[in-house]
């Protein structure tokens, strides 16, 4: 028992005295001690109910004979942080979450860990910590938010962002916007589409680190409470059998995650987070793997923002296991990997099938023969860029147009809302990468404004920053190398023609090499936007988006 190093023997009398100060009895001290990592706070709607989840987890731990001790991590709400300096801290918080869990877990010698995340950076940050620590661990998220409704239509957070553009374009009144605003987010949970939070919660289940239902059972359903109790009980089995993340998060497990990612049409941010988690697990994921898996994986689900279905619909159709079962009919799933159920993936899939083929398409009639994400390369993205092609209008799969160049998100949003962007344009937003931002801001405001103003089928957007999982349209992010590191995106000039071929995986700046060389000579590396505090340290250590924006010494 790992906790024995802090509670057994004559010399540990002071340690036991401090444990007794917590109100623990001898019986509780002598049991396995389980850390319950709770990202609750009163700021994030996806986390506001996590005290309830934590209490259920602790009940489960006690039922199975363990002693749960809860501790917190930070959590940023990407939606609230969006569109201002706060978004610089979102991706950067991922590393702080992983580090803080490491500190607490190793300082207090827990026998096992139950992780309770829900939103965007918290899930990957905790998965990174679990991989790094390699202590028996299990995840139970807070679950997705239900959709809102207004005038018979389903709404989600993206509906509000897009409504701003609609008001600007004269397609919606201020009063209608207020009704959408009041009804889009009806309660607790991670925003209801296949945005980043729900993408990562579903992929946690695929990786084998969450029990079946982790990604899809709605936040307000009693099934979520039962799942939390089961997670608390199951961590005791993992401790007893010494089943650790290194036995679960293998190279084959990450291949499963990318395969299901393609079938679901997950957020482009998964291409940022999976490599970072894999790095902690000692597994290498390069961007070319993404395209090779996409080539053989059919696209089975069109969840918002790509379509009209939401996470509650996916849950009713059988959830993540049903998607995996359908993919397994083509032998696309590695079945011999251990999971936190104590069973293999194949054993978990036994008897599972799709309950609604309107929500989860058959492999015989998919939305597309290839997956929902694509990696683009070319002179503009030598190290790669990513697009959620499942959410791109057919007419924008190939597009060439003049560059409209902006040095940051705010400049671009102002131009869009002031109707300075024309049909056919290619918006370029640069110096928003991991180093240049710093923090690689998520930009839902400009992409939603483009959609809301009716330009989604005629305007593309390219950035070395990134996009919300709620983004739809020809929005190409993670352009690497980024502008701040001398990437070609920093040399684009107003009016340059950019060629996009999503089907062919190409992203090219159509300017001759002699002209580009002259621009390189004149290019001056910009001064850092932030010179003090955590972000300054982060900018000095963060790597390219192509490598998962991990930190190096």
Short mmCIF file of C-alpha atoms in Angstrom, two decimals:
data_model
loop_
_atom_site.label_atom_id
_atom_site.label_comp_id
_atom_site.label_asym_id
_atom_site.label_seq_id
_atom_site.Cartn_x
_atom_site.Cartn_y
_atom_site.Cartn_z
CA UNK A 1 0.00 0.00 0.00
CA UNK A 2 1.52 3.33 -1.12
CA UNK A 3 0.04 5.32 1.78
CA UNK A 4 1.90 3.07 4.20
CA UNK A 5 4.96 5.27 3.77
CA UNK A 6 3.17 8.08 5.62
CA UNK A 7 1.22 6.13 8.25
CA UNK A 8 2.97 2.92 9.31
CA UNK A 9 5.74 2.45 11.85
CA UNK A 10 7.00 4.12 15.02
CA UNK A 11 8.51 7.07 13.19
CA UNK A 12 5.19 7.90 11.52
CA UNK A 13 3.43 8.75 14.79
CA UNK A 14 3.49 12.49 13.93
CA UNK A 15 1.94 11.74 10.54
CA UNK A 16 -0.82 9.70 12.14
CA UNK A 17 -1.41 12.50 14.62
CA UNK A 18 -2.04 14.90 11.73
CA UNK A 19 -4.38 12.42 10.05
CA UNK A 20 -6.30 12.17 13.32
CA UNK A 21 -6.52 15.97 13.29
CA UNK A 22 -8.65 15.51 10.16
CA UNK A 23 -11.10 13.52 12.26
CA UNK A 24 -9.98 10.16 10.86
CA UNK A 25 -10.34 7.07 13.02
CA UNK A 26 -7.81 4.26 13.21
CA UNK A 27 -10.04 2.22 10.90
CA UNK A 28 -10.04 4.99 8.28
CA UNK A 29 -6.29 5.52 8.56
CA UNK A 30 -5.62 1.82 8.10
CA UNK A 31 -7.65 1.59 4.88
CA UNK A 32 -6.32 2.54 1.43
CA UNK A 33 -6.38 6.32 1.13
CA UNK A 34 -7.88 7.61 -2.11
CA UNK A 35 -7.32 11.13 -3.38
CA UNK A 36 -10.45 12.67 -4.90
CA UNK A 37 -9.34 15.41 -7.31
CA UNK A 38 -12.25 17.82 -7.62
CA UNK A 39 -12.19 20.78 -10.05
CA UNK A 40 -15.32 22.36 -8.53
CA UNK A 41 -15.66 26.13 -8.49
CA UNK A 42 -18.49 28.65 -8.61
CA UNK A 43 -17.32 30.25 -11.88
CA UNK A 44 -17.65 27.44 -14.41
CA UNK A 45 -21.16 26.13 -15.28
CA UNK A 46 -19.64 22.77 -16.14
CA UNK A 47 -18.22 22.54 -12.63
CA UNK A 48 -20.81 24.18 -10.41
CA UNK A 49 -22.33 20.78 -9.49
CA UNK A 50 -19.11 18.86 -8.93
CA UNK A 51 -19.47 18.90 -5.14
CA UNK A 52 -22.42 16.56 -5.66
CA UNK A 53 -20.33 14.32 -7.91
CA UNK A 54 -17.50 14.31 -5.37
CA UNK A 55 -19.82 13.30 -2.54
CA UNK A 56 -21.06 10.39 -4.67
CA UNK A 57 -17.48 9.36 -5.46
CA UNK A 58 -16.56 9.44 -1.77
CA UNK A 59 -19.63 7.37 -0.90
CA UNK A 60 -18.48 4.79 -3.44
CA UNK A 61 -14.94 4.71 -2.03
CA UNK A 62 -16.32 4.14 1.47
CA UNK A 63 -18.71 1.42 0.27
CA UNK A 64 -15.71 -0.45 -1.13
CA UNK A 65 -13.60 -0.05 2.01
CA UNK A 66 -11.41 2.98 1.28
CA UNK A 67 -10.89 6.39 2.85
CA UNK A 68 -11.46 9.28 0.43
CA UNK A 69 -9.69 12.62 0.90
CA UNK A 70 -10.70 15.41 -1.46
CA UNK A 71 -8.50 18.17 -2.84
CA UNK A 72 -9.07 20.82 -5.57
CA UNK A 73 -7.62 21.99 -8.85
CA UNK A 74 -8.25 25.17 -10.80
CA UNK A 75 -10.64 25.32 -13.77
CA UNK A 76 -11.11 28.01 -16.43
CA UNK A 77 -14.41 28.46 -18.25
CA UNK A 78 -13.42 28.92 -21.89
CA UNK A 79 -16.76 30.49 -22.74
CA UNK A 80 -16.44 33.20 -20.08
CA UNK A 81 -12.73 33.70 -20.85
CA UNK A 82 -13.42 33.95 -24.59
CA UNK A 83 -12.69 37.13 -26.52
CA UNK A 84 -10.47 38.91 -23.98
CA UNK A 85 -7.10 38.50 -22.24
CA UNK A 86 -8.51 35.77 -20.01
CA UNK A 87 -8.37 33.28 -22.88
CA UNK A 88 -4.58 33.48 -22.86
CA UNK A 89 -4.71 31.53 -19.60
CA UNK A 90 -6.96 28.69 -20.72
CA UNK A 91 -4.51 26.37 -22.49
CA UNK A 92 -1.75 27.46 -20.12
CA UNK A 93 -3.86 26.23 -17.19
CA UNK A 94 -3.58 22.65 -18.48
CA UNK A 95 0.04 22.42 -17.32
CA UNK A 96 -0.75 23.99 -13.95
CA UNK A 97 -3.51 21.45 -13.38
CA UNK A 98 -1.18 18.54 -14.14
CA UNK A 99 1.55 19.98 -11.93
CA UNK A 100 -0.77 20.73 -9.00
CA UNK A 101 -2.19 17.20 -9.03
CA UNK A 102 1.34 15.80 -9.12
CA UNK A 103 2.28 17.91 -6.11
CA UNK A 104 -0.74 16.90 -4.04
CA UNK A 105 -0.64 13.22 -4.99
CA UNK A 106 3.05 12.69 -4.31
CA UNK A 107 3.18 14.90 -1.22
CA UNK A 108 0.41 12.85 0.41
CA UNK A 109 1.15 9.33 -0.88
CA UNK A 110 -2.35 8.33 -2.03
CA UNK A 111 -3.00 4.71 -2.90
CA UNK A 112 -5.34 5.66 -5.74
CA UNK A 113 -6.93 8.69 -7.37
CA UNK A 114 -10.39 9.57 -8.64
CA UNK A 115 -10.35 12.53 -11.03
CA UNK A 116 -13.45 14.73 -11.40
CA UNK A 117 -13.02 17.09 -14.38
CA UNK A 118 -15.53 18.39 -16.87
CA UNK A 119 -14.43 21.26 -19.06
CA UNK A 120 -11.89 21.89 -21.76
CA UNK A 121 -8.36 22.01 -20.27
CA UNK A 122 -9.22 20.26 -17.03
CA UNK A 123 -9.79 16.86 -18.65
CA UNK A 124 -6.45 16.73 -20.52
CA UNK A 125 -4.60 18.32 -17.59
CA UNK A 126 -5.85 15.59 -15.27
CA UNK A 127 -5.15 12.85 -17.83
CA UNK A 128 -1.60 14.17 -18.13
CA UNK A 129 -1.26 13.98 -14.35
CA UNK A 130 -2.65 10.43 -14.24
CA UNK A 131 -0.18 9.30 -16.90
CA UNK A 132 2.72 11.03 -15.17
CA UNK A 133 1.95 9.66 -11.70
CA UNK A 134 0.98 6.13 -12.80
CA UNK A 135 -1.05 5.54 -9.63
CA UNK A 136 -4.28 3.48 -9.94
CA UNK A 137 -6.72 6.10 -11.24
CA UNK A 138 -10.21 6.50 -12.63
CA UNK A 139 -12.11 9.45 -14.14
CA UNK A 140 -15.71 10.52 -13.75
CA UNK A 141 -16.67 13.79 -15.41
CA UNK A 142 -19.52 16.09 -14.46
CA UNK A 143 -21.38 15.30 -17.70
CA UNK A 144 -22.83 17.39 -20.53
CA UNK A 145 -25.37 20.18 -20.22
CA UNK A 146 -28.83 19.66 -21.66
CA UNK A 147 -29.71 21.72 -24.73
CA UNK A 148 -31.78 24.86 -24.41
CA UNK A 149 -34.93 25.52 -26.41
CA UNK A 150 -36.47 28.63 -27.94
CA UNK A 151 -39.39 28.72 -30.37
CA UNK A 152 -39.15 24.99 -30.90
CA UNK A 153 -35.44 25.03 -31.77
CA UNK A 154 -32.63 23.47 -29.77
CA UNK A 155 -29.94 25.89 -28.61
CA UNK A 156 -26.44 25.67 -27.21
CA UNK A 157 -23.71 28.16 -26.34
CA UNK A 158 -22.69 28.41 -29.99
CA UNK A 159 -26.20 29.66 -30.79
CA UNK A 160 -25.51 32.78 -28.71
CA UNK A 161 -22.13 33.46 -30.33
CA UNK A 162 -23.62 33.13 -33.81
CA UNK A 163 -26.60 35.30 -32.86
CA UNK A 164 -24.22 38.25 -32.40
CA UNK A 165 -23.32 38.10 -36.09
CA UNK A 166 -26.98 37.67 -36.99
CA UNK A 167 -27.91 40.86 -35.10
CA UNK A 168 -25.06 42.74 -36.78
CA UNK A 169 -26.25 41.52 -40.19
CA UNK A 170 -29.83 42.61 -39.43
CA UNK A 171 -31.13 39.02 -39.41
CA UNK A 172 -32.09 39.04 -35.73
CA UNK A 173 -33.37 41.69 -33.33
CA UNK A 174 -31.81 42.60 -30.00
CA UNK A 175 -34.90 41.21 -28.28
CA UNK A 176 -34.51 37.86 -30.04
CA UNK A 177 -30.85 37.77 -29.06
CA UNK A 178 -31.85 38.26 -25.43
CA UNK A 179 -34.25 35.31 -25.65
CA UNK A 180 -31.51 33.13 -27.14
CA UNK A 181 -29.12 34.32 -24.44
CA UNK A 182 -31.64 33.47 -21.72
CA UNK A 183 -32.42 29.99 -23.03
CA UNK A 184 -29.25 28.57 -24.60
CA UNK A 185 -27.58 27.27 -21.44
CA UNK A 186 -30.32 25.85 -19.18
CA UNK A 187 -28.16 24.57 -16.31
CA UNK A 188 -25.04 22.83 -15.12
CA UNK A 189 -22.78 20.68 -17.27
CA UNK A 190 -20.25 21.02 -20.07
CA UNK A 191 -21.69 22.86 -23.10
CA UNK A 192 -24.01 20.47 -24.91
CA UNK A 193 -22.41 19.98 -28.33
CA UNK A 194 -19.37 17.95 -29.37
CA UNK A 195 -17.21 20.83 -28.27
CA UNK A 196 -13.81 20.35 -26.60
CA UNK A 197 -15.02 19.39 -23.12
CA UNK A 198 -17.40 16.70 -24.32
CA UNK A 199 -14.89 15.55 -26.93
CA UNK A 200 -12.30 14.96 -24.22
CA UNK A 201 -14.79 13.33 -21.83
CA UNK A 202 -15.82 10.91 -24.57
CA UNK A 203 -12.19 10.19 -25.45
CA UNK A 204 -11.39 9.58 -21.77
CA UNK A 205 -13.90 6.76 -21.99
CA UNK A 206 -12.29 5.47 -25.20
CA UNK A 207 -8.81 5.62 -23.65
CA UNK A 208 -10.13 3.28 -20.97
CA UNK A 209 -9.78 5.77 -18.11
CA UNK A 210 -13.53 6.39 -17.56
CA UNK A 211 -16.41 3.97 -17.03
CA UNK A 212 -18.98 3.49 -19.84
CA UNK A 213 -21.24 6.55 -19.91
CA UNK A 214 -18.56 8.94 -18.71
CA UNK A 215 -18.72 10.99 -21.90
CA UNK A 216 -22.46 11.18 -22.47
CA UNK A 217 -24.72 10.76 -19.40
CA UNK A 218 -26.21 14.26 -18.87
CA UNK A 219 -25.03 16.24 -15.87
CA UNK A 220 -28.51 16.45 -14.33
CA UNK A 221 -29.43 12.77 -14.67
CA UNK A 222 -29.33 10.50 -11.65
CA UNK A 223 -27.29 8.10 -13.77
CA UNK A 224 -24.40 10.55 -13.40
CA UNK A 225 -24.56 10.19 -9.59
CA UNK A 226 -24.66 6.42 -9.86
CA UNK A 227 -21.70 6.51 -12.24
CA UNK A 228 -19.75 8.57 -9.71
CA UNK A 229 -20.48 6.05 -6.95
CA UNK A 230 -19.41 3.23 -9.26
CA UNK A 231 -16.17 5.09 -10.03
CA UNK A 232 -15.49 5.43 -6.30
CA UNK A 233 -16.04 1.73 -5.80
CA UNK A 234 -14.07 0.74 -8.89
CA UNK A 235 -10.92 2.65 -7.90
CA UNK A 236 -10.64 0.25 -4.97
CA UNK A 237 -10.54 -2.68 -7.40
CA UNK A 238 -7.84 -0.89 -9.40
CA UNK A 239 -5.81 -0.39 -6.20
CA UNK A 240 -6.28 -4.01 -5.16
CA UNK A 241 -5.22 -5.34 -8.57
CA UNK A 242 -2.61 -2.59 -9.11
CA UNK A 243 -4.09 -1.65 -12.50
CA UNK A 244 -2.34 1.58 -13.44
CA UNK A 245 -2.65 4.16 -16.25
CA UNK A 246 0.49 2.84 -17.95
CA UNK A 247 -1.33 -0.46 -18.51
CA UNK A 248 -4.35 1.36 -19.93
CA UNK A 249 -3.09 4.41 -21.87
CA UNK A 250 -0.99 2.46 -24.36
CA UNK A 251 -0.17 3.31 -27.96
CA UNK A 252 -3.12 1.12 -29.06
CA UNK A 253 -5.45 3.00 -26.69
CA UNK A 254 -4.45 6.32 -28.27
CA UNK A 255 -5.09 4.82 -31.69
CA UNK A 256 -8.58 3.90 -30.47
CA UNK A 257 -9.07 7.45 -29.22
CA UNK A 258 -8.09 8.97 -32.56
CA UNK A 259 -10.32 6.50 -34.40
CA UNK A 260 -13.38 7.37 -32.33
CA UNK A 261 -12.40 11.04 -32.56
CA UNK A 262 -12.70 10.78 -36.36
CA UNK A 263 -16.02 8.93 -36.19
CA UNK A 264 -17.54 11.45 -33.78
CA UNK A 265 -16.14 14.57 -35.45
CA UNK A 266 -14.61 15.88 -32.24
CA UNK A 267 -13.09 19.28 -31.54
CA UNK A 268 -9.84 20.24 -33.28
CA UNK A 269 -8.43 20.74 -29.77
CA UNK A 270 -8.19 16.97 -29.37
CA UNK A 271 -5.24 17.14 -31.78
CA UNK A 272 -3.58 19.47 -29.26
CA UNK A 273 -4.42 17.46 -26.14
CA UNK A 274 -4.00 13.82 -27.16
CA UNK A 275 -0.31 14.30 -28.10
CA UNK A 276 0.32 16.05 -24.77
CA UNK A 277 -1.34 13.24 -22.80
CA UNK A 278 0.48 10.63 -24.88
CA UNK A 279 3.79 12.40 -24.20
CA UNK A 280 3.22 11.95 -20.45
CA UNK A 281 2.41 8.28 -21.08
CA UNK A 282 5.60 7.75 -23.09
CA UNK A 283 3.71 7.41 -26.37
CA UNK A 284 4.48 9.48 -29.47
CA UNK A 285 1.66 10.90 -31.60
CA UNK A 286 2.61 12.90 -34.68
CA UNK A 287 0.12 14.69 -36.86
CA UNK A 288 0.56 12.29 -39.77
CA UNK A 289 -1.04 9.56 -37.65
CA UNK A 290 -4.18 11.70 -37.50
CA UNK A 291 -4.56 11.71 -41.28
CA UNK A 292 -3.74 8.01 -41.67
CA UNK A 293 -6.42 7.09 -39.12
CA UNK A 294 -8.85 9.54 -40.69
CA UNK A 295 -8.32 7.90 -44.09
CA UNK A 296 -9.67 4.56 -42.84
CA UNK A 297 -12.33 5.77 -40.37
CA UNK A 298 -15.89 6.57 -41.47
CA UNK A 299 -17.56 9.67 -40.08
CA UNK A 300 -20.60 8.34 -38.18
CA UNK A 301 -21.97 11.26 -36.13
CA UNK A 302 -22.90 14.85 -36.91
CA UNK A 303 -23.15 16.41 -33.48
CA UNK A 304 -23.30 20.17 -32.95
CA UNK A 305 -21.65 22.26 -34.30
CA UNK A 306 -21.43 19.98 -37.37
CA UNK A 307 -25.10 18.96 -37.13
CA UNK A 308 -28.25 19.28 -35.04
CA UNK A 309 -27.66 16.41 -32.60
CA UNK A 310 -26.23 16.93 -29.12
CA UNK A 311 -24.64 14.82 -26.39
CA UNK A 312 -27.94 13.80 -24.84
CA UNK A 313 -28.91 12.36 -28.24
CA UNK A 314 -25.66 10.42 -28.44
CA UNK A 315 -26.31 9.04 -24.95
CA UNK A 316 -29.79 7.86 -25.95
CA UNK A 317 -28.32 6.19 -29.06
CA UNK A 318 -26.03 4.07 -26.92
CA UNK A 319 -23.16 6.42 -26.20
CA UNK A 320 -19.48 5.99 -26.90
CA UNK A 321 -19.52 2.19 -26.61
CA UNK A 322 -22.10 1.99 -29.40
CA UNK A 323 -19.88 4.09 -31.65
CA UNK A 324 -16.96 1.81 -30.83
CA UNK A 325 -19.11 -1.25 -31.47
CA UNK A 326 -20.03 0.03 -34.93
CA UNK A 327 -16.38 0.77 -35.72
CA UNK A 328 -15.43 -2.65 -34.41
CA UNK A 329 -17.52 -4.21 -37.18
CA UNK A 330 -14.77 -2.95 -39.51
CA UNK A 331 -12.03 -4.16 -37.13
CA UNK A 332 -10.97 -0.57 -36.46
CA UNK A 333 -10.83 -0.93 -32.67
CA UNK A 334 -7.96 -2.46 -30.69
CA UNK A 335 -9.85 -4.80 -28.36
CA UNK A 336 -7.18 -6.33 -26.11
CA UNK A 337 -6.40 -3.21 -24.06
CA UNK A 338 -7.15 -3.09 -20.32
CA UNK A 339 -9.61 -0.45 -19.05
CA UNK A 340 -10.67 0.87 -15.65
CA UNK A 341 -13.59 -1.55 -15.69
CA UNK A 342 -11.00 -4.25 -15.03
CA UNK A 343 -11.97 -5.73 -18.39
CA UNK A 344 -10.58 -5.30 -21.87
CA UNK A 345 -12.10 -3.07 -24.51
CA UNK A 346 -13.40 -6.16 -26.27
CA UNK A 347 -15.11 -7.41 -23.11
CA UNK A 348 -16.70 -3.99 -22.58
CA UNK A 349 -18.06 -4.05 -26.15
CA UNK A 350 -19.69 -7.48 -25.80
CA UNK A 351 -23.42 -7.20 -26.54
CA UNK A 352 -23.26 -3.47 -27.38
CA UNK A 353 -24.99 -2.12 -30.48
CA UNK A 354 -26.32 1.13 -31.87
CA UNK A 355 -29.78 2.03 -30.54
CA UNK A 356 -30.54 4.82 -33.02
CA UNK A 357 -29.00 4.86 -36.48
CA UNK A 358 -30.24 8.41 -37.02
CA UNK A 359 -27.75 9.59 -34.38
CA UNK A 360 -24.97 7.07 -34.97
CA UNK A 361 -24.80 6.14 -38.64
CA UNK A 362 -24.04 2.61 -39.76
CA UNK A 363 -20.57 2.04 -41.23
CA UNK A 364 -22.48 1.05 -44.36
CA UNK A 365 -24.02 4.52 -44.72
CA UNK A 366 -21.70 7.02 -42.98
CA UNK A 367 -21.73 10.77 -43.42
CA UNK A 368 -18.37 10.31 -45.07
CA UNK A 369 -15.87 7.56 -45.71
CA UNK A 370 -13.17 9.54 -43.91
CA UNK A 371 -12.96 11.03 -40.44
CA UNK A 372 -14.12 14.38 -39.14
CA UNK A 373 -10.70 16.06 -38.69
CA UNK A 374 -7.95 16.71 -41.21
CA UNK A 375 -4.33 17.79 -40.97
CA UNK A 376 -3.28 20.23 -43.70
CA UNK A 377 0.28 20.83 -44.82
CA UNK A 378 1.97 23.11 -47.33
CA UNK A 379 4.32 26.07 -47.33
CA UNK A 380 1.94 27.94 -45.02
CA UNK A 381 1.89 25.06 -42.52
CA UNK A 382 5.08 23.03 -42.94
CA UNK A 383 4.55 21.36 -39.55
CA UNK A 384 0.79 21.09 -40.01
CA UNK A 385 -2.54 22.77 -39.34
CA UNK A 386 -5.89 21.27 -38.34
CA UNK A 387 -9.48 21.73 -39.50
CA UNK A 388 -12.76 20.17 -38.41
CA UNK A 389 -13.71 19.19 -41.92
CA UNK A 390 -16.94 17.57 -40.73
CA UNK A 391 -18.21 21.09 -39.98
CA UNK A 392 -17.08 22.68 -43.27
CA UNK A 393 -19.61 23.55 -45.97
CA UNK A 394 -19.04 21.41 -49.12
CA UNK A 395 -18.36 24.48 -51.25
CA UNK A 396 -15.50 25.48 -48.91
CA UNK A 397 -13.59 22.20 -49.05
CA UNK A 398 -11.57 23.89 -51.78
CA UNK A 399 -11.13 27.64 -51.73
CA UNK A 400 -8.70 30.30 -52.95
CA UNK A 401 -8.96 33.91 -51.99
CA UNK A 402 -7.19 37.09 -50.96
CA UNK A 403 -5.67 37.27 -47.48
CA UNK A 404 -7.13 39.75 -45.01
CA UNK A 405 -4.38 39.99 -42.41
CA UNK A 406 -4.80 40.78 -38.70
CA UNK A 407 -2.28 40.81 -35.87
CA UNK A 408 -4.73 39.52 -33.29
CA UNK A 409 -8.28 38.39 -32.63
CA UNK A 410 -9.70 41.78 -31.67
CA UNK A 411 -8.69 43.41 -34.96
CA UNK A 412 -10.32 40.61 -36.94
CA UNK A 413 -13.57 40.72 -34.96
CA UNK A 414 -13.83 44.47 -35.47
CA UNK A 415 -13.41 44.05 -39.23
CA UNK A 416 -15.98 41.25 -39.41
CA UNK A 417 -18.63 43.07 -37.39
CA UNK A 418 -18.03 46.29 -39.35
CA UNK A 419 -18.71 44.36 -42.59
CA UNK A 420 -15.19 44.82 -43.95
CA UNK A 421 -14.84 41.13 -44.80
CA UNK A 422 -16.16 40.17 -48.23
CA UNK A 423 -17.26 36.91 -49.78
CA UNK A 424 -14.20 34.98 -50.94
CA UNK A 425 -11.80 36.48 -48.39
CA UNK A 426 -9.37 34.41 -46.31
CA UNK A 427 -9.05 35.91 -42.83
CA UNK A 428 -5.55 35.46 -41.37
CA UNK A 429 -5.18 35.94 -37.61
CA UNK A 430 -1.57 35.61 -36.47
CA UNK A 431 0.61 36.05 -33.39
CA UNK A 432 -1.99 34.06 -31.44
CA UNK A 433 0.05 30.83 -31.17
CA UNK A 434 1.36 29.19 -27.98
CA UNK A 435 4.32 31.59 -27.80
CA UNK A 436 2.93 34.55 -29.70
CA UNK A 437 -0.40 34.81 -27.88
CA UNK A 438 0.93 33.74 -25.54
CA UNK A 439 -1.38 30.89 -24.65
CA UNK A 440 -2.90 30.13 -28.05
CA UNK A 441 -6.29 31.73 -27.50
CA UNK A 442 -9.42 29.90 -28.57
CA UNK A 443 -11.35 32.09 -31.00
CA UNK A 444 -15.04 31.34 -31.17
CA UNK A 445 -16.05 35.00 -31.48
CA UNK A 446 -14.69 35.63 -35.03
CA UNK A 447 -15.75 32.26 -36.42
CA UNK A 448 -19.25 32.64 -34.99
CA UNK A 449 -19.49 36.19 -36.32
CA UNK A 450 -18.61 34.91 -39.80
CA UNK A 451 -21.34 32.25 -39.54
CA UNK A 452 -23.92 34.59 -38.04
CA UNK A 453 -23.40 37.13 -40.81
CA UNK A 454 -24.02 34.51 -43.48
CA UNK A 455 -20.41 34.24 -44.69
CA UNK A 456 -19.77 30.66 -43.56
CA UNK A 457 -19.96 29.25 -47.08
CA UNK A 458 -17.73 31.88 -48.67
CA UNK A 459 -15.08 33.00 -46.16
CA UNK A 460 -12.21 30.98 -44.65
CA UNK A 461 -10.24 31.76 -41.51
CA UNK A 462 -6.64 30.71 -40.82
CA UNK A 463 -4.71 31.20 -37.59
CA UNK A 464 -1.71 30.04 -35.59
CA UNK A 465 -4.10 30.19 -32.64
CA UNK A 466 -6.90 27.71 -32.15
CA UNK A 467 -10.66 27.40 -32.24
CA UNK A 468 -13.37 26.36 -29.86
CA UNK A 469 -14.86 22.93 -30.40
CA UNK A 470 -18.05 24.89 -31.09
CA UNK A 471 -16.51 26.41 -34.22
CA UNK A 472 -17.83 25.45 -37.62
CA UNK A 473 -16.85 26.49 -41.12
CA UNK A 474 -13.53 26.56 -42.97
CA UNK A 475 -11.64 27.52 -39.82
CA UNK A 476 -8.06 26.27 -39.94
CA UNK A 477 -6.04 26.49 -36.74
CA UNK A 478 -2.78 25.39 -35.12
CA UNK A 479 -0.81 26.68 -38.15
CA UNK A 480 2.77 25.65 -37.41
CA UNK A 481 5.38 27.05 -37.23
CA UNK A 482 3.57 29.99 -35.66
CA UNK A 483 4.25 33.60 -36.60
CA UNK A 484 6.19 34.37 -33.41
CA UNK A 485 8.69 31.63 -34.32
CA UNK A 486 9.21 32.89 -37.86
CA UNK A 487 6.52 30.79 -39.51
CA UNK A 488 5.35 31.77 -42.97
CA UNK A 489 2.00 32.92 -41.58
CA UNK A 490 3.93 35.90 -40.20
CA UNK A 491 4.99 36.91 -43.72
CA UNK A 492 1.53 36.95 -45.34
CA UNK A 493 0.56 40.37 -46.70
CA UNK A 494 -2.84 41.87 -47.43
CA UNK A 495 -4.17 40.59 -50.75
CA UNK A 496 -1.86 37.57 -51.07
CA UNK A 497 -3.72 34.60 -52.51
CA UNK A 498 -4.09 31.61 -50.20
CA UNK A 499 -5.12 28.22 -51.57
CA UNK A 500 -6.98 25.76 -49.35
CA UNK A 501 -7.62 22.16 -50.33
CA UNK A 502 -9.10 20.38 -47.32
CA UNK A 503 -9.84 17.20 -49.26
CA UNK A 504 -6.25 17.11 -50.51
CA UNK A 505 -4.72 18.17 -47.18
CA UNK A 506 -3.07 21.30 -48.63
CA UNK A 507 -2.58 24.86 -47.35
CA UNK A 508 -0.50 27.08 -49.60
CA UNK A 509 0.49 30.73 -49.81
CA UNK A 510 0.71 31.49 -53.55
CA UNK A 511 3.66 33.87 -53.42
CA UNK A 512 6.93 33.08 -55.20
CA UNK A 513 9.96 32.12 -53.15
CA UNK A 514 12.06 35.13 -54.18
CA UNK A 515 9.41 37.51 -52.81
CA UNK A 516 9.10 35.46 -49.62
CA UNK A 517 12.86 35.51 -49.09
CA UNK A 518 12.81 39.30 -49.27
CA UNK A 519 10.06 39.37 -46.65
CA UNK A 520 12.04 37.01 -44.40
CA UNK A 521 15.01 39.36 -44.45
CA UNK A 522 12.81 42.28 -43.38
CA UNK A 523 10.89 40.31 -40.71
CA UNK A 524 11.64 41.32 -37.14
CA UNK A 525 10.84 39.01 -34.24
CA UNK A 526 8.20 40.81 -32.15
CA UNK A 527 8.68 41.73 -28.53
CA UNK A 528 6.82 39.44 -26.09
CA UNK A 529 3.28 40.59 -25.40
CA UNK A 530 3.58 39.51 -21.76
CA UNK A 531 6.79 40.05 -19.78
CA UNK A 532 5.87 39.02 -16.23
CA UNK A 533 3.90 36.43 -14.32
CA UNK A 534 2.95 32.89 -15.28
CA UNK A 535 2.26 33.63 -18.96
CA UNK A 536 5.77 35.01 -19.46
CA UNK A 537 7.27 31.82 -18.04
CA UNK A 538 4.85 29.74 -20.10
CA UNK A 539 5.79 31.52 -23.34
CA UNK A 540 9.48 30.81 -22.75
CA UNK A 541 8.89 27.06 -22.28
CA UNK A 542 5.97 26.12 -24.52
CA UNK A 543 6.54 24.16 -27.73
CA UNK A 544 4.71 24.22 -31.05
CA UNK A 545 1.04 23.33 -31.41
CA UNK A 546 2.24 20.53 -33.70
CA UNK A 547 3.74 18.79 -30.66
CA UNK A 548 0.76 19.39 -28.37
CA UNK A 549 2.02 22.70 -26.91
CA UNK A 550 3.84 20.83 -24.15
CA UNK A 551 6.34 22.55 -21.87
CA UNK A 552 10.08 21.92 -22.05
CA UNK A 553 12.81 22.97 -19.66
#
